[in-house]
């Protein structure tokens, strides 16, 4: 995918405006320098088709921001100024809040991880406490790694719920009901003293697949996160997709059984009521002396326990049915499954594929690849870093 | 939406390539001239940020293609060449093949319809016969309107089924089984002697809404065509969306009843088995002396016949349930309903909205607008004209 900034509403200049034109030309210059190395301004003009005046203005601005440097050279025997990209000391942060954890990662625009911390959070944690925890973790990471706060150009933040991109606020439907109505962007900007870019965690998982992950060539990708909730993130036409108000990927609320269990969203028989880890735990804990964990379910499945395998199979088929309806509409190249069940591998992928083939039109069922995410439980935090880098206009190297 | 060319695979240069750069710069020049009127090359360079060499090369190519003209002028007291867009005599054609009709429309890049013909086709018509019919209709239209064939820069063609954008071939799943495997692009290029751009008819209906229709400001729009089949076309992030292989919008095959009727796609209980006009006709023709038509169903509904209203209500609720699952994923701003039932208006829209609100997450159910298309049964042919104009690089005026 291109590293173009994500098209969320409210953050981007209007297409066709002067600032959009300038941003487009600035990106073109940075990408050209990254690809071809140091160039004179005349060479930059030839390589981009831009006028030397445009080049000169933008290079001046880039140098002022510390993104490029100029040094004397000769071009065709004449003295000239060579422009090169600074290997910047800039860092971006990625913060992933889950139902029961927070992870903070620091990385360079070259997508090299510099430092990383994980902490459990109590279920039902309040936004204020978790933000304080993340702020303390970031301070520790900076101190341990010798990175100064001023080097951190911004932080991407993942939250397990929909975010209204117009206001930066967590909205109803989140796995964290305690966070609904919290302006996560404003609160974190205050606590961390840096620009904050917030997004739904599944959207960031999707972004990570095409930046950090194995699927950089995919233009149309669905990232499906199966956890205590079920959500999806979309990469469409090579860019993160946010829809009209930023509430996308709510596949957990696809109707599976018209008269099924009541869901937290207020409907009945949603996918989440038959295929989330919470439902698996409830089904499989009956008759056990204590409530199972996801880890125990994975161990029992690996040991061949038939009830566990049946519950996973039924859940996978339901997930496959829901993604069939999605794939029929948007024809993705690949569906990447993430979340805490990733260790199940083919045990979970097989029923998902069967459900997909059973319910999709044949050409879609046969033509859509379904795989596990190779980024494990770091996908969301790594995607958060990519979000911060692209919003700050720092093109990421492909690793 | 922007009038950027549609991103179907196989027809577009790779992003970032030299030809993509040139095409982007050419589009920028045409749009600037359209917006600001005649400009000198120096003024064009200032307005676009492109170099004068780039401007000069592209203007030369545009003049050679008959798209621009140059004439002497003065700029800041000095002699200069003014470049202006030719009010071109160019025409694009739109051809819409249906299960039982073909429509041919000619229009200018300014989206002024110049001539139009409609003809019924027998159900089960063969591609060769229908192509000959369309070719004869086009010849008649040209003769009647005094437009020369050379003026017609290309034709967009809508077909009621998925088209493999890599090969231009109608693929399995089409409402016209007789057309499966036909290379519609090659066959029409031969018959009409002009560039042909083919697409699914629902995709063209969607494109028409944001070019000819009332929804030019919509960036994320679903066009839902309810006829003897049910299909959807998508505008996402302001551009037609084609997915990985071009098979999108197959909402007619969303599973509604797990153990329902067998569908022509090979699955069971698809939306088409409960909500197409074919199903309505079958349900309502029982006990009638002859098979009803869609027109009769509309008349009976308007007259308040309770069985007819119940069948429409059930169909609408099922459509609403299917679009709820879609809206949960892609969060469109607006869903536009088209097809032969459009005259039912609120009688059909009401159950669709009820189904949407019942099955979508609350913020999506409440936030998604559902309306009837105002373009009637011409939407697909008008969208075909927009497709041809954009693929030929002729920016359309907004009407």
Tab-separated table of N, CA, C and O in Angstrom, chain A residues 66-134:
chain	number	residue	atom	x	y	z
A	66	UNK	N	13.640	19.894	9.629
A	66	UNK	CA	14.645	18.892	9.982
A	66	UNK	C	14.484	17.572	9.253
A	66	UNK	O	15.028	16.553	9.676
A	67	UNK	N	13.728	17.573	8.157
A	67	UNK	CA	13.507	16.318	7.439
A	67	UNK	C	14.521	16.097	6.325
A	67	UNK	O	14.794	14.961	5.950
A	68	UNK	N	15.064	17.206	5.777
A	68	UNK	CA	16.081	17.067	4.735
A	68	UNK	C	17.273	17.949	5.089
A	68	UNK	O	17.184	18.853	5.922
A	69	UNK	N	18.399	17.661	4.439
A	69	UNK	CA	19.566	18.526	4.579
A	69	UNK	C	20.098	18.783	3.177
A	69	UNK	O	19.826	18.012	2.254
A	70	UNK	N	20.809	19.906	2.994
A	70	UNK	CA	21.396	20.193	1.684
A	70	UNK	C	22.899	20.319	1.852
A	70	UNK	O	23.393	20.729	2.908
A	71	UNK	N	23.650	19.909	0.830
A	71	UNK	CA	25.101	20.082	0.853
A	71	UNK	C	25.583	20.310	-0.573
A	71	UNK	O	24.951	19.838	-1.532
A	72	UNK	N	26.726	21.039	-0.733
A	72	UNK	CA	27.187	21.392	-2.089
A	72	UNK	C	27.594	20.133	-2.865
A	72	UNK	O	28.102	19.169	-2.298
A	73	UNK	N	27.388	20.167	-4.159
A	73	UNK	CA	27.801	19.073	-5.028
A	73	UNK	C	28.015	19.674	-6.411
A	73	UNK	O	27.902	20.889	-6.589
A	74	UNK	N	28.356	18.847	-7.393
A	74	UNK	CA	28.376	19.343	-8.764
A	74	UNK	C	27.426	18.486	-9.588
A	74	UNK	O	27.274	17.294	-9.344
A	75	UNK	N	26.779	19.150	-10.535
A	75	UNK	CA	25.835	18.450	-11.416
A	75	UNK	C	26.152	18.899	-12.827
A	75	UNK	O	26.159	20.101	-13.106
A	76	UNK	N	26.476	17.977	-13.727
A	76	UNK	CA	26.900	18.303	-15.097
A	76	UNK	C	28.038	19.317	-15.064
A	76	UNK	O	28.072	20.263	-15.847
A	77	UNK	N	28.953	19.163	-14.114
A	77	UNK	CA	30.112	20.029	-14.038
A	77	UNK	C	29.868	21.362	-13.361
A	77	UNK	O	30.789	22.125	-13.110
A	78	UNK	N	28.561	21.644	-13.047
A	78	UNK	CA	28.289	22.929	-12.408
A	78	UNK	C	28.011	22.736	-10.919
A	78	UNK	O	27.555	21.678	-10.490
A	79	UNK	N	28.275	23.795	-10.166
A	79	UNK	CA	28.019	23.686	-8.742
A	79	UNK	C	26.510	23.621	-8.493
A	79	UNK	O	25.731	24.273	-9.178
A	80	UNK	N	26.110	22.816	-7.552
A	80	UNK	CA	24.682	22.668	-7.254
A	80	UNK	C	24.531	22.291	-5.792
A	80	UNK	O	25.521	22.040	-5.095
A	81	UNK	N	23.304	22.297	-5.318
A	81	UNK	CA	23.001	21.857	-3.956
A	81	UNK	C	22.335	20.489	-4.011
A	81	UNK	O	21.329	20.319	-4.691
A	82	UNK	N	22.927	19.520	-3.331
A	82	UNK	CA	22.282	18.209	-3.260
A	82	UNK	C	21.343	18.176	-2.046
A	82	UNK	O	21.660	18.687	-0.987
A	83	UNK	N	20.186	17.586	-2.245
A	83	UNK	CA	19.199	17.452	-1.173
A	83	UNK	C	19.154	15.990	-0.766
A	83	UNK	O	19.086	15.115	-1.626
A	84	UNK	N	19.249	15.726	0.536
A	84	UNK	CA	19.064	14.331	0.948
A	84	UNK	C	18.162	14.269	2.170
A	84	UNK	O	18.068	15.224	2.945
A	85	UNK	N	17.481	13.145	2.303
A	85	UNK	CA	16.626	12.916	3.470
A	85	UNK	C	17.519	12.701	4.673
A	85	UNK	O	18.490	11.955	4.607
A	86	UNK	N	17.198	13.346	5.774
A	86	UNK	CA	17.928	13.090	7.007
A	86	UNK	C	17.481	11.767	7.576
A	86	UNK	O	16.291	11.465	7.620
A	87	UNK	N	18.447	10.932	7.980
A	87	UNK	CA	18.023	9.764	8.747
A	87	UNK	C	17.630	10.291	10.101
A	87	UNK	O	18.438	10.458	10.996
A	88	UNK	N	16.361	10.613	10.212
A	88	UNK	CA	15.900	11.419	11.325
A	88	UNK	C	15.952	10.629	12.623
A	88	UNK	O	15.762	9.427	12.646
A	89	UNK	N	16.182	11.329	13.695
A	89	UNK	CA	16.162	10.693	15.014
A	89	UNK	C	14.723	10.588	15.512
A	89	UNK	O	14.488	10.373	16.680
A	90	UNK	N	13.772	10.759	14.576
A	90	UNK	CA	12.381	10.796	15.025
A	90	UNK	C	11.870	9.426	15.388
A	90	UNK	O	12.295	8.413	14.839
A	91	UNK	N	10.938	9.453	16.313
A	91	UNK	CA	10.356	8.235	16.874
A	91	UNK	C	8.842	8.424	16.884
A	91	UNK	O	8.357	9.542	17.018
A	92	UNK	N	8.139	7.337	16.690
A	92	UNK	CA	6.688	7.372	16.888
A	92	UNK	C	6.337	6.326	17.935
A	92	UNK	O	7.032	5.315	18.083
A	93	UNK	N	5.262	6.602	18.664
A	93	UNK	CA	4.803	5.663	19.688
A	93	UNK	C	3.524	4.984	19.242
A	93	UNK	O	2.725	5.572	18.506
A	94	UNK	N	3.351	3.736	19.646
A	94	UNK	CA	2.094	3.024	19.425
A	94	UNK	C	1.580	2.521	20.761
A	94	UNK	O	2.338	1.942	21.543
A	95	UNK	N	0.327	2.817	21.057
A	95	UNK	CA	-0.268	2.403	22.326
A	95	UNK	C	-1.522	1.607	22.020
A	95	UNK	O	-2.375	2.059	21.259
A	96	UNK	N	-1.601	0.409	22.570
A	96	UNK	CA	-2.775	-0.434	22.338
A	96	UNK	C	-3.457	-0.722	23.661
A	96	UNK	O	-2.896	-1.407	24.519
A	97	UNK	N	-4.663	-0.173	23.819
A	97	UNK	CA	-5.464	-0.478	25.005
A	97	UNK	C	-6.392	-1.651	24.684
A	97	UNK	O	-7.107	-1.615	23.679
A	98	UNK	N	-6.379	-2.689	25.533
A	98	UNK	CA	-7.314	-3.792	25.366
A	98	UNK	C	-8.260	-3.846	26.545
A	98	UNK	O	-8.235	-2.988	27.427
A	99	UNK	N	-9.081	-4.896	26.562
A	99	UNK	CA	-10.022	-5.038	27.661
A	99	UNK	C	-9.272	-5.259	28.965
A	99	UNK	O	-9.716	-4.846	30.025
A	100	UNK	N	-8.076	-5.886	28.867
A	100	UNK	CA	-7.354	-6.211	30.108
A	100	UNK	C	-5.847	-6.017	29.954
A	100	UNK	O	-5.062	-6.679	30.608
A	101	UNK	N	-5.433	-5.122	29.037
A	101	UNK	CA	-3.992	-4.881	28.911
A	101	UNK	C	-3.746	-3.522	28.258
A	101	UNK	O	-4.640	-2.923	27.670
A	102	UNK	N	-2.495	-3.065	28.384
A	102	UNK	CA	-2.025	-1.940	27.576
A	102	UNK	C	-0.599	-2.265	27.139
A	102	UNK	O	0.168	-2.870	27.897
A	103	UNK	N	-0.296	-1.935	25.884
A	103	UNK	CA	1.031	-2.166	25.344
A	103	UNK	C	1.524	-0.843	24.764
A	103	UNK	O	0.755	-0.127	24.112
A	104	UNK	N	2.796	-0.509	25.017
A	104	UNK	CA	3.392	0.709	24.471
A	104	UNK	C	4.659	0.314	23.723
A	104	UNK	O	5.489	-0.433	24.252
A	105	UNK	N	4.775	0.770	22.475
A	105	UNK	CA	5.929	0.442	21.638
A	105	UNK	C	6.474	1.734	21.034
A	105	UNK	O	5.706	2.611	20.635
A	106	UNK	N	7.794	1.870	20.991
A	106	UNK	CA	8.433	2.992	20.311
A	106	UNK	C	9.182	2.456	19.096
A	106	UNK	O	9.838	1.418	19.172
A	107	UNK	N	9.092	3.167	17.964
A	107	UNK	CA	9.797	2.724	16.755
A	107	UNK	C	10.191	3.921	15.916
A	107	UNK	O	9.631	5.016	16.052
A	108	UNK	N	11.163	3.704	15.037
A	108	UNK	CA	11.623	4.744	14.123
A	108	UNK	C	10.784	4.699	12.855
A	108	UNK	O	10.082	3.729	12.595
A	109	UNK	N	10.877	5.765	12.015
A	109	UNK	CA	10.186	5.723	10.730
A	109	UNK	C	10.656	4.548	9.864
A	109	UNK	O	9.944	4.118	8.972
A	110	UNK	N	11.854	4.031	10.115
A	110	UNK	CA	12.322	2.852	9.400
A	110	UNK	C	11.689	1.563	9.902
A	110	UNK	O	12.077	0.477	9.492
A	111	UNK	N	10.712	1.680	10.788
A	111	UNK	CA	10.019	0.527	11.372
A	111	UNK	C	10.987	-0.406	12.110
A	111	UNK	O	10.966	-1.620	11.943
A	112	UNK	N	11.861	0.220	12.906
A	112	UNK	CA	12.707	-0.534	13.822
A	112	UNK	C	12.170	-0.274	15.231
A	112	UNK	O	12.103	0.881	15.661
A	113	UNK	N	11.794	-1.341	15.931
A	113	UNK	CA	11.284	-1.176	17.295
A	113	UNK	C	12.435	-0.799	18.214
A	113	UNK	O	13.481	-1.444	18.219
A	114	UNK	N	12.266	0.286	18.985
A	114	UNK	CA	13.324	0.783	19.866
A	114	UNK	C	13.103	0.348	21.306
A	114	UNK	O	14.068	0.186	22.065
A	115	UNK	N	11.846	0.208	21.707
A	115	UNK	CA	11.557	-0.159	23.092
A	115	UNK	C	10.101	-0.553	23.177
A	115	UNK	O	9.287	-0.146	22.350
A	116	UNK	N	9.763	-1.359	24.192
A	116	UNK	CA	8.420	-1.937	24.230
A	116	UNK	C	8.079	-2.357	25.649
A	116	UNK	O	8.936	-2.869	26.368
A	117	UNK	N	6.849	-2.142	26.085
A	117	UNK	CA	6.388	-2.581	27.404
A	117	UNK	C	4.943	-3.063	27.322
A	117	UNK	O	4.159	-2.573	26.515
A	118	UNK	N	4.616	-4.011	28.172
A	118	UNK	CA	3.269	-4.558	28.257
A	118	UNK	C	2.846	-4.552	29.712
A	118	UNK	O	3.655	-4.827	30.599
A	119	UNK	N	1.605	-4.233	29.988
A	119	UNK	CA	1.101	-4.311	31.369
A	119	UNK	C	-0.334	-4.815	31.356
A	119	UNK	O	-1.121	-4.421	30.487
A	120	UNK	N	-0.695	-5.692	32.299
A	120	UNK	CA	-2.102	-6.078	32.415
A	120	UNK	C	-2.910	-4.944	33.032
A	120	UNK	O	-2.364	-4.107	33.772
A	121	UNK	N	-4.181	-4.877	32.687
A	121	UNK	CA	-5.095	-3.905	33.295
A	121	UNK	C	-6.267	-4.695	33.872
A	121	UNK	O	-6.646	-5.725	33.318
A	122	UNK	N	-6.852	-4.225	34.962
A	122	UNK	CA	-8.022	-4.932	35.492
A	122	UNK	C	-9.200	-4.793	34.525
A	122	UNK	O	-9.378	-3.736	33.918
A	123	UNK	N	-9.991	-5.880	34.365
A	123	UNK	CA	-11.195	-5.772	33.540
A	123	UNK	C	-12.107	-4.708	34.155
A	123	UNK	O	-12.263	-4.648	35.373
A	124	UNK	N	-12.657	-3.848	33.303
A	124	UNK	CA	-13.482	-2.750	33.800
A	124	UNK	C	-12.675	-1.526	34.156
A	124	UNK	O	-13.168	-0.612	34.815
A	125	UNK	N	-11.421	-1.481	33.691
A	125	UNK	CA	-10.553	-0.340	34.036
A	125	UNK	C	-11.145	0.971	33.510
A	125	UNK	O	-11.802	0.999	32.479
A	126	UNK	N	-10.887	2.037	34.251
A	126	UNK	CA	-11.370	3.357	33.859
A	126	UNK	C	-10.349	4.020	32.950
A	126	UNK	O	-9.145	3.771	33.057
A	127	UNK	N	-10.819	4.879	32.063
A	127	UNK	CA	-9.933	5.541	31.115
A	127	UNK	C	-8.833	6.310	31.855
A	127	UNK	O	-7.664	6.251	31.479
A	128	UNK	N	-9.213	7.025	32.925
A	128	UNK	CA	-8.227	7.885	33.592
A	128	UNK	C	-7.071	7.046	34.164
A	128	UNK	O	-5.908	7.415	34.032
A	129	UNK	N	-7.402	5.911	34.772
A	129	UNK	CA	-6.347	5.065	35.344
A	129	UNK	C	-5.445	4.477	34.258
A	129	UNK	O	-4.221	4.444	34.379
A	130	UNK	N	-6.066	4.026	33.180
A	130	UNK	CA	-5.291	3.379	32.128
A	130	UNK	C	-4.413	4.384	31.397
A	130	UNK	O	-3.297	4.066	30.976
A	131	UNK	N	-4.920	5.590	31.232
A	131	UNK	CA	-4.116	6.636	30.595
A	131	UNK	C	-2.904	6.952	31.470
A	131	UNK	O	-1.787	7.107	30.977
A	132	UNK	N	-3.110	6.997	32.801
A	132	UNK	CA	-1.988	7.246	33.722
A	132	UNK	C	-0.966	6.113	33.631
A	132	UNK	O	0.251	6.348	33.620
A	133	UNK	N	-1.465	4.868	33.539
A	133	UNK	CA	-0.553	3.726	33.404
A	133	UNK	C	0.278	3.852	32.125
A	133	UNK	O	1.507	3.671	32.137
A	134	UNK	N	-0.395	4.165	30.999
A	134	UNK	CA	0.314	4.287	29.725
A	134	UNK	C	1.339	5.415	29.788
A	134	UNK	O	2.462	5.288	29.268
